[in-house]
Short mmCIF file of C-alpha atoms in Angstrom, two decimals:
data_model
loop_
_atom_site.label_atom_id
_atom_site.label_comp_id
_atom_site.label_asym_id
_atom_site.label_seq_id
_atom_site.Cartn_x
_atom_site.Cartn_y
_atom_site.Cartn_z
CA MET A 1 0.10 -0.03 0.01
CA ALA A 2 2.94 2.36 0.66
CA ALA A 3 4.13 1.82 -2.80
CA TYR A 4 0.73 2.41 -4.23
CA GLY A 5 0.29 5.58 -2.14
CA LYS A 6 3.61 6.92 -3.37
CA LEU A 7 2.87 6.01 -7.07
CA ALA A 8 -0.52 7.68 -6.68
CA ARG A 9 1.00 10.84 -5.20
CA TYR A 10 3.52 11.09 -8.20
CA SER A 11 0.80 10.12 -10.74
CA THR A 12 -1.71 12.65 -9.38
CA VAL A 13 0.95 15.48 -9.45
CA GLY A 14 1.60 14.44 -13.11
CA ALA A 15 -2.21 14.40 -13.72
CA GLY A 16 -2.51 17.90 -12.18
CA ALA A 17 0.31 19.11 -14.59
CA ALA A 18 -1.46 17.43 -17.50
CA ALA A 19 -4.82 18.95 -16.65
CA ILE A 20 -3.37 22.47 -16.27
CA THR A 21 -1.65 22.05 -19.65
CA LEU A 22 -4.83 20.80 -21.17
CA ALA A 23 -7.05 23.42 -19.80
CA PHE A 24 -4.69 26.30 -20.53
CA SER A 25 -4.32 25.11 -24.12
CA GLN A 26 -8.15 25.89 -24.30
CA ILE A 27 -7.82 29.25 -22.55
CA SER A 28 -6.44 31.07 -25.61
CA TYR A 29 -8.88 29.25 -27.79
CA SER A 30 -11.76 30.27 -25.53
CA LEU A 31 -10.77 33.98 -25.28
CA ASP A 32 -10.23 34.06 -29.05
CA PHE A 33 -13.66 32.24 -29.65
CA LEU A 34 -15.47 34.70 -27.21
CA GLY A 35 -13.81 37.71 -28.96
CA ASN A 36 -14.75 36.68 -32.49
CA SER A 37 -18.13 35.06 -32.26
CA ASN A 38 -21.58 35.70 -30.91
CA VAL A 39 -20.97 33.54 -27.95
CA GLY A 40 -18.96 36.42 -26.43
CA HIS A 41 -22.29 38.33 -25.61
CA PHE A 42 -22.75 35.94 -22.61
CA LEU A 43 -19.54 37.17 -21.02
CA HIS A 44 -19.57 40.94 -20.66
CA SER A 45 -16.09 41.70 -19.43
CA PRO A 46 -12.50 40.36 -19.71
CA LEU A 47 -12.73 39.62 -16.12
CA GLU A 48 -15.79 37.18 -16.67
CA ALA A 49 -13.81 35.59 -19.52
CA SER A 50 -10.79 35.00 -17.45
CA LEU A 51 -13.05 33.48 -14.68
CA THR A 52 -14.60 31.14 -17.06
CA ALA A 53 -11.07 30.04 -18.29
CA CYS A 54 -10.00 29.56 -14.67
CA GLN A 55 -13.00 27.43 -14.03
CA GLY A 56 -11.93 25.27 -17.09
CA VAL A 57 -8.62 24.63 -15.42
CA VAL A 58 -10.20 23.53 -12.15
CA ARG A 59 -12.85 21.46 -13.88
CA SER A 60 -10.15 19.62 -16.11
CA SER A 61 -7.87 19.10 -13.08
CA ARG A 62 -10.83 17.33 -11.23
CA ALA A 63 -11.37 15.14 -14.26
CA VAL A 64 -7.69 14.14 -14.71
CA TYR A 65 -7.30 13.54 -10.96
CA THR A 66 -10.40 11.13 -10.89
CA PHE A 67 -9.19 9.40 -13.93
CA THR A 68 -5.58 8.83 -12.46
CA VAL A 69 -6.93 7.54 -9.15
CA ASN A 70 -9.41 5.26 -10.87
CA SER A 71 -6.75 3.96 -13.29
CA LEU A 72 -4.27 3.06 -10.29
CA ASP A 73 -7.17 1.50 -8.43
CA TYR A 74 -8.01 -0.89 -11.30
CA LYS A 75 -4.23 -1.65 -12.03
CA TYR A 76 -3.25 -2.40 -8.53
CA SER A 77 -6.40 -3.84 -6.87
CA LEU A 78 -6.81 -6.51 -9.47
CA ARG A 79 -3.13 -7.36 -9.70
CA GLY A 80 -2.27 -10.93 -8.86
CA TYR A 81 -5.95 -12.44 -9.28
CA ASP A 82 -6.85 -15.01 -11.79
CA TYR A 83 -9.34 -13.22 -13.94
CA LYS A 84 -11.37 -16.39 -14.20
CA SER A 85 -11.78 -16.74 -10.45
CA GLU A 86 -14.78 -15.73 -8.35
CA GLU A 87 -12.61 -13.74 -6.08
CA TYR A 88 -11.39 -11.66 -9.06
CA TYR A 89 -15.08 -10.78 -9.93
CA GLN A 90 -15.84 -9.85 -6.35
CA VAL A 91 -12.84 -7.62 -6.05
CA ARG A 92 -13.54 -6.02 -9.63
CA SER A 93 -17.11 -5.24 -8.42
CA GLN A 94 -15.67 -3.45 -5.47
CA VAL A 95 -13.33 -1.48 -7.79
CA HIS A 96 -16.17 -0.73 -10.10
CA LEU A 97 -18.26 0.79 -7.20
CA ARG A 98 -15.31 2.89 -5.84
CA ALA A 99 -14.49 4.26 -9.29
CA ALA A 100 -18.24 5.04 -10.00
CA LYS A 101 -18.45 6.89 -6.60
CA ARG A 102 -15.37 9.02 -7.66
CA ILE A 103 -16.96 9.84 -10.96
CA LEU A 104 -20.21 10.68 -9.29
CA LYS A 105 -18.30 13.16 -7.08
CA LEU A 106 -16.57 14.52 -10.03
CA CYS A 107 -20.07 15.09 -11.91
CA GLU A 108 -21.44 16.74 -8.74
CA SER A 109 -18.60 19.06 -8.49
CA ASN A 110 -18.10 20.13 -12.06
CA LYS A 111 -21.90 20.01 -12.66
CA GLY A 112 -23.00 21.11 -16.28
CA PHE A 113 -21.89 18.72 -19.01
CA TYR A 114 -20.45 16.39 -16.54
CA LEU A 115 -23.82 15.94 -15.09
CA LYS A 116 -25.06 15.25 -18.62
CA ALA A 117 -22.26 12.84 -19.26
CA GLY A 118 -22.86 11.02 -16.08
CA GLN A 119 -26.61 10.74 -16.88
CA PHE A 120 -25.61 9.50 -20.42
CA VAL A 121 -23.50 6.68 -18.79
CA ALA A 122 -26.20 5.77 -16.34
CA SER A 123 -28.44 5.24 -19.23
CA MET A 124 -26.26 2.80 -21.02
CA GLN A 125 -27.09 -0.93 -20.62
CA HIS A 126 -23.70 -2.24 -21.48
CA VAL A 127 -21.61 -0.75 -18.72
CA PRO A 128 -21.11 -2.38 -15.31
CA LYS A 129 -24.19 -2.13 -13.12
CA GLU A 130 -22.18 -0.45 -10.34
CA TYR A 131 -21.83 2.55 -12.66
CA THR A 132 -25.29 2.73 -13.74
CA SER A 133 -26.89 2.28 -10.28
CA THR A 134 -24.36 4.86 -8.72
CA LEU A 135 -24.69 7.46 -11.48
CA SER A 136 -28.41 7.28 -11.82
CA THR A 137 -28.80 9.51 -8.73
CA LEU A 138 -27.65 12.26 -11.04
CA GLN A 139 -31.05 12.40 -12.63
CA ASP A 140 -32.25 14.73 -9.79
CA GLN A 141 -29.09 16.64 -9.29
CA ALA A 142 -29.62 19.77 -11.37
CA VAL A 143 -29.68 23.19 -9.64
CA PRO A 144 -31.67 25.99 -11.21
CA CYS A 145 -29.87 29.03 -12.54
CA HIS A 146 -30.43 32.46 -10.89
CA ILE A 147 -33.11 34.52 -12.51
CA GLU A 148 -30.77 37.42 -13.28
CA ALA A 149 -28.72 35.19 -15.49
CA ILE A 150 -31.99 33.87 -17.17
CA LYS A 151 -33.10 37.39 -17.86
CA GLN A 152 -29.78 38.09 -19.67
CA VAL A 153 -30.37 35.05 -21.84
CA PHE A 154 -33.59 36.70 -23.12
CA ILE A 155 -31.90 40.01 -23.77
CA ASP A 156 -29.20 38.21 -25.77
CA ASN A 157 -31.69 36.20 -27.81
CA PHE A 158 -34.67 38.57 -28.37
CA GLY A 159 -33.04 42.04 -27.48
CA LYS A 160 -35.95 42.37 -25.00
CA ASP A 161 -36.75 41.95 -21.27
CA ILE A 162 -38.93 38.98 -20.28
CA SER A 163 -41.82 41.37 -19.32
CA ASP A 164 -41.76 42.68 -22.93
CA ILE A 165 -42.31 39.12 -24.30
CA TYR A 166 -44.77 37.39 -21.87
CA MET A 167 -47.75 38.75 -19.99
CA THR A 168 -46.74 36.80 -16.95
CA PHE A 169 -43.44 34.74 -16.16
CA ASP A 170 -43.07 32.80 -12.91
CA GLU A 171 -39.45 33.40 -11.91
CA GLN A 172 -39.29 30.21 -10.01
CA PRO A 173 -38.55 27.33 -12.42
CA ILE A 174 -40.97 24.29 -12.41
CA ALA A 175 -38.12 21.98 -13.63
CA ALA A 176 -34.35 22.14 -13.95
CA ALA A 177 -32.05 19.82 -15.84
CA SER A 178 -28.38 19.82 -16.72
CA ILE A 179 -28.52 22.34 -19.55
CA ALA A 180 -31.74 24.15 -19.09
CA GLN A 181 -34.72 24.90 -16.84
CA VAL A 182 -38.47 25.37 -17.53
CA HIS A 183 -40.73 28.24 -16.38
CA HIS A 184 -44.33 28.54 -16.46
CA ALA A 185 -45.66 31.79 -18.37
CA THR A 186 -48.61 33.24 -20.37
CA LEU A 187 -48.74 35.03 -23.66
CA VAL A 188 -50.34 38.38 -24.02
CA ASP A 189 -53.46 36.58 -25.45
CA GLY A 190 -53.67 34.49 -22.20
CA GLN A 191 -52.17 31.30 -23.81
CA GLU A 192 -50.52 29.17 -21.05
CA VAL A 193 -47.02 28.17 -22.10
CA ALA A 194 -43.86 26.37 -20.93
CA VAL A 195 -40.60 28.19 -21.54
CA LYS A 196 -37.48 26.32 -21.74
CA VAL A 197 -34.41 28.47 -21.19
CA GLN A 198 -30.79 27.23 -21.75
CA TYR A 199 -28.13 28.07 -19.08
CA PRO A 200 -25.91 30.95 -20.23
CA GLY A 201 -22.24 30.13 -21.16
CA LEU A 202 -22.76 26.46 -22.12
CA GLN A 203 -21.13 26.64 -25.53
CA GLN A 204 -17.69 27.77 -24.26
CA LYS A 205 -17.81 25.28 -21.48
CA LEU A 206 -18.58 22.57 -24.06
CA ARG A 207 -15.30 23.01 -25.95
CA VAL A 208 -13.11 22.59 -22.83
CA ASP A 209 -15.09 19.80 -21.26
CA ILE A 210 -15.24 17.76 -24.55
CA THR A 211 -11.47 18.22 -25.03
CA THR A 212 -10.89 16.92 -21.50
CA MET A 213 -13.21 13.94 -21.98
CA THR A 214 -11.51 13.08 -25.32
CA PHE A 215 -8.14 13.20 -23.74
CA LEU A 216 -9.29 10.91 -20.92
CA SER A 217 -11.01 8.47 -23.17
CA HIS A 218 -7.82 7.99 -25.31
CA ALA A 219 -5.74 7.64 -22.07
CA ILE A 220 -8.19 4.77 -20.89
CA THR A 221 -7.83 3.03 -24.15
CA TRP A 222 -3.95 3.26 -23.99
CA ILE A 223 -3.81 2.02 -20.41
CA PHE A 224 -6.61 -0.53 -20.64
CA PRO A 225 -6.57 -1.80 -24.32
CA GLU A 226 -9.34 -4.38 -23.50
CA TYR A 227 -11.71 -1.44 -22.74
CA GLN A 228 -12.57 0.62 -25.73
CA PHE A 229 -14.32 3.76 -24.60
CA GLU A 230 -13.27 6.10 -27.29
CA TRP A 231 -16.36 5.98 -29.18
CA ILE A 232 -18.36 7.34 -26.13
CA VAL A 233 -17.11 10.93 -26.39
CA PRO A 234 -17.91 11.61 -30.10
CA GLU A 235 -21.36 10.07 -29.53
CA PHE A 236 -21.87 12.33 -26.47
CA GLU A 237 -20.66 15.38 -28.26
CA ASN A 238 -22.83 14.72 -31.25
CA THR A 239 -25.97 14.28 -29.01
CA LEU A 240 -25.16 17.27 -26.98
CA SER A 241 -24.54 19.74 -29.69
CA LYS A 242 -28.01 18.87 -31.21
CA GLU A 243 -29.56 19.26 -27.77
CA LEU A 244 -28.19 22.78 -27.32
CA ASP A 245 -30.09 23.99 -30.41
CA PHE A 246 -33.61 24.67 -29.30
CA VAL A 247 -34.68 25.77 -32.78
CA GLN A 248 -33.78 22.22 -33.85
CA GLU A 249 -35.59 20.77 -30.87
CA ALA A 250 -38.68 22.71 -32.01
CA ALA A 251 -38.36 21.29 -35.50
CA ASN A 252 -38.05 17.72 -34.00
CA ALA A 253 -41.25 18.29 -32.05
CA GLU A 254 -43.11 19.38 -35.10
CA ARG A 255 -41.74 16.39 -37.12
CA THR A 256 -42.95 14.02 -34.46
CA ALA A 257 -46.44 15.62 -34.34
CA ARG A 258 -46.75 15.14 -38.02
CA ASN A 259 -45.61 11.46 -37.65
CA PHE A 260 -48.43 10.89 -35.20
CA ARG A 261 -51.14 12.96 -36.94
CA GLU A 262 -53.23 9.81 -37.38
CA ASN A 263 -52.71 8.55 -33.89
CA SER A 264 -55.20 10.32 -31.60
CA THR A 265 -53.39 8.95 -28.43
CA VAL A 266 -50.20 11.01 -28.94
CA LYS A 267 -49.92 14.72 -28.11
CA VAL A 268 -46.96 16.93 -28.73
CA PRO A 269 -46.99 20.49 -27.33
CA HIS A 270 -47.48 23.28 -29.93
CA ILE A 271 -44.42 25.30 -30.71
CA PHE A 272 -44.71 29.18 -30.55
CA TRP A 273 -42.07 30.00 -33.11
CA ASP A 274 -42.29 33.92 -32.56
CA PHE A 275 -40.99 33.31 -28.99
CA THR A 276 -38.41 30.63 -29.82
CA ARG A 277 -34.63 31.05 -30.38
CA THR A 278 -31.49 28.88 -30.20
CA GLN A 279 -31.56 29.26 -26.36
CA VAL A 280 -35.31 29.75 -25.57
CA LEU A 281 -37.96 27.40 -26.57
CA THR A 282 -41.65 28.38 -25.93
CA MET A 283 -44.33 25.68 -26.14
CA GLU A 284 -47.79 24.80 -25.14
CA PHE A 285 -48.19 24.11 -21.45
CA ILE A 286 -49.83 20.88 -20.67
CA HIS A 287 -51.06 19.55 -17.43
CA GLY A 288 -50.75 15.88 -16.83
CA CYS A 289 -49.54 13.00 -14.65
CA LYS A 290 -45.91 11.84 -14.90
CA ILE A 291 -46.18 8.44 -16.52
CA ASP A 292 -44.66 6.64 -13.43
CA ASN A 293 -46.97 8.39 -10.94
CA LEU A 294 -49.34 5.65 -10.11
CA GLU A 295 -51.33 7.48 -7.53
CA CYS A 296 -52.16 10.27 -10.04
CA LEU A 297 -53.17 7.87 -12.66
CA LEU A 298 -55.42 5.98 -10.36
CA LYS A 299 -56.91 9.28 -9.08
CA ALA A 300 -57.69 10.11 -12.51
CA GLY A 301 -59.44 6.90 -12.99
CA LEU A 302 -56.97 5.41 -15.40
CA ASN A 303 -55.78 1.87 -15.65
CA PRO A 304 -51.94 1.81 -15.49
CA SER A 305 -51.77 -1.41 -17.48
CA LYS A 306 -53.63 0.40 -20.31
CA VAL A 307 -51.34 3.31 -20.20
CA ALA A 308 -48.22 1.12 -20.23
CA GLN A 309 -49.63 -0.66 -23.33
CA ALA A 310 -50.29 2.56 -25.07
CA LEU A 311 -46.87 3.81 -24.24
CA VAL A 312 -45.20 0.59 -25.80
CA GLU A 313 -47.39 1.04 -28.93
CA VAL A 314 -46.27 4.63 -29.29
CA PHE A 315 -42.54 3.74 -29.21
CA ALA A 316 -43.12 0.72 -31.37
CA GLU A 317 -44.64 2.92 -33.99
CA MET A 318 -41.58 5.20 -33.76
CA ILE A 319 -39.07 2.39 -34.21
CA PHE A 320 -40.90 0.15 -36.75
CA VAL A 321 -42.97 2.59 -38.76
CA HIS A 322 -41.35 6.16 -38.63
CA GLY A 323 -37.85 5.17 -38.02
CA TYR A 324 -37.58 8.31 -35.94
CA VAL A 325 -37.07 7.59 -32.16
CA HIS A 326 -37.19 9.89 -29.24
CA GLY A 327 -33.78 9.61 -27.51
CA ASP A 328 -34.62 10.62 -23.91
CA PRO A 329 -37.80 8.99 -22.84
CA HIS A 330 -37.45 9.11 -19.03
CA PRO A 331 -40.68 9.65 -16.84
CA GLY A 332 -40.15 13.26 -16.57
CA ASN A 333 -40.44 13.53 -20.32
CA ILE A 334 -43.72 11.68 -20.79
CA LEU A 335 -47.08 12.76 -19.42
CA VAL A 336 -50.60 11.15 -19.38
CA LEU A 337 -53.40 13.59 -19.93
CA PRO A 338 -56.77 12.24 -18.86
CA HIS A 339 -59.84 13.04 -21.01
CA SER A 340 -62.36 14.71 -18.68
CA SER A 341 -65.21 13.84 -21.17
CA LYS A 342 -64.50 10.19 -21.59
CA LYS A 343 -63.80 7.60 -19.03
CA GLN A 344 -60.57 5.63 -19.30
CA SER A 345 -59.45 7.82 -22.25
CA PHE A 346 -56.10 9.68 -22.35
CA ASP A 347 -53.46 11.29 -24.34
CA ILE A 348 -49.71 10.27 -24.25
CA VAL A 349 -47.84 13.63 -24.04
CA LEU A 350 -44.32 13.53 -25.38
CA LEU A 351 -41.87 16.38 -24.09
CA ASP A 352 -38.22 17.25 -24.56
CA HIS A 353 -37.56 16.59 -28.17
CA GLY A 354 -33.81 17.60 -28.24
CA ILE A 355 -32.39 14.20 -28.80
CA TYR A 356 -33.63 11.91 -31.69
CA ARG A 357 -32.13 8.93 -33.42
CA GLU A 358 -33.12 8.52 -37.14
CA LEU A 359 -32.91 4.85 -38.19
CA ASP A 360 -31.43 4.00 -41.58
CA GLU A 361 -34.30 2.65 -43.75
CA ARG A 362 -32.54 -0.73 -44.45
CA PHE A 363 -31.82 -1.08 -40.70
CA ARG A 364 -35.43 -0.34 -39.89
CA MET A 365 -36.80 -2.90 -42.40
CA ASP A 366 -34.37 -5.53 -41.14
CA PHE A 367 -35.23 -4.83 -37.51
CA CYS A 368 -38.83 -5.24 -38.46
CA HIS A 369 -38.01 -8.73 -39.95
CA LEU A 370 -35.97 -9.71 -36.99
CA TRP A 371 -38.82 -9.04 -34.65
CA LYS A 372 -41.15 -10.99 -36.84
CA ALA A 373 -38.83 -13.82 -36.85
CA LEU A 374 -38.46 -13.80 -33.12
CA ILE A 375 -42.24 -13.87 -32.65
CA LEU A 376 -42.62 -16.66 -35.15
CA LEU A 377 -39.77 -18.56 -33.54
CA ASP A 378 -37.96 -18.78 -37.03
CA PRO A 379 -34.16 -19.52 -36.16
CA HIS A 380 -33.03 -19.27 -39.88
CA GLU A 381 -34.51 -15.76 -40.21
CA VAL A 382 -33.19 -14.71 -36.86
CA LYS A 383 -29.70 -15.70 -38.05
CA GLN A 384 -30.11 -13.88 -41.37
CA MET A 385 -31.43 -10.76 -39.98
CA GLY A 386 -29.00 -10.75 -37.05
CA GLU A 387 -26.12 -10.91 -39.51
CA ARG A 388 -27.59 -8.15 -41.57
CA ILE A 389 -27.85 -5.83 -38.55
CA GLY A 390 -24.24 -6.51 -37.58
CA ALA A 391 -24.57 -8.99 -34.71
CA GLY A 392 -22.47 -11.59 -36.58
CA LYS A 393 -21.88 -14.80 -34.74
CA TYR A 394 -23.54 -13.30 -31.62
CA TYR A 395 -27.03 -13.40 -33.54
CA GLN A 396 -27.90 -16.51 -31.39
CA TYR A 397 -28.07 -14.22 -28.18
CA LEU A 398 -30.67 -11.87 -29.71
CA PRO A 399 -33.80 -13.94 -28.77
CA VAL A 400 -32.61 -13.78 -25.21
CA ILE A 401 -31.73 -10.27 -25.35
CA PHE A 402 -34.96 -9.14 -26.82
CA THR A 403 -37.48 -11.68 -25.59
CA GLY A 404 -35.87 -13.46 -22.59
CA ARG A 405 -36.10 -16.89 -24.22
CA THR A 406 -34.27 -19.02 -26.55
CA ILE A 407 -35.31 -20.51 -29.92
CA GLY A 408 -34.68 -24.15 -30.37
#
């Protein structure tokens, strides 16, 4: 342990130096970026820009420190064990848990995109359960932004104060997430709306944080060749870049509404384009029950089983028919709106359309045929479709993965 502690100290000193080098390499970029782009209007003085750069150093240092300690923990805690032994798996599970807790602390400290990255990892089914269970607590960690900063976002996007846009605007947010918060408001004609406002300064933080994450993912692959994590950061960056554009989110919402125009069960909030910009999204406010709130559903006289069946059918239609799939369907983004005029009747309300996955047409058709084969218990077709979608020799596990049963 003494050797481990000494090595850890030397390594973390090196990690700190690496973090500072990495972060300061971004400071000149950030200052130039802020001085030569429209993003600069979020930072209204050189002092604010310098503070943002210094925060980048601190955030990067925390990230590299956490990476270094986790790497050492894996390298030295698992040394000497037979990787096929039960003891190895027990120790590895303990290391997974310690590492996940350190990453949780990092996400809680750095907030912003680190919270989003932690939530992203927590939603993945192919990482160790110690990570998903530990990082799942980040779903409720977002802290609302101060109202003065929110007011500045409106001035930067509309050139107007909030009071010049809405008749009423509740300064206390009704929801807060990692990149934005939502306020209740009314338009001048009395229309009740939900206003999603992006936190200021996210674009410049994104550049520094993604650079840090890319550096660390490459380092993990170099130290642990058996773990290939390099693909995660580009996937995360691509997803996040789209999610930061609220005009794109509004377009996604309208596309989904058009896709379900023949389905009376699905409702997507109407977008008010005159009051929507890249960082502000104004949409119809809809009252309803969160889909996992059984007490609310029962109080409204709804059968939860019928609601669940309707939800499955909605997403089946997205996958198998439209090939355009909502990418963040957690309970906070799905409401159930009971019909007052008809018993046991309701709408499924889809919220937060920032992330979508568009399926290639060939993949969509192959996936349809795969599910048909799974239902009809056709092993030859399962093999053929499994190979077509890229499962290769692992096609034989698809029945277990998707249906929980084997095909003889």
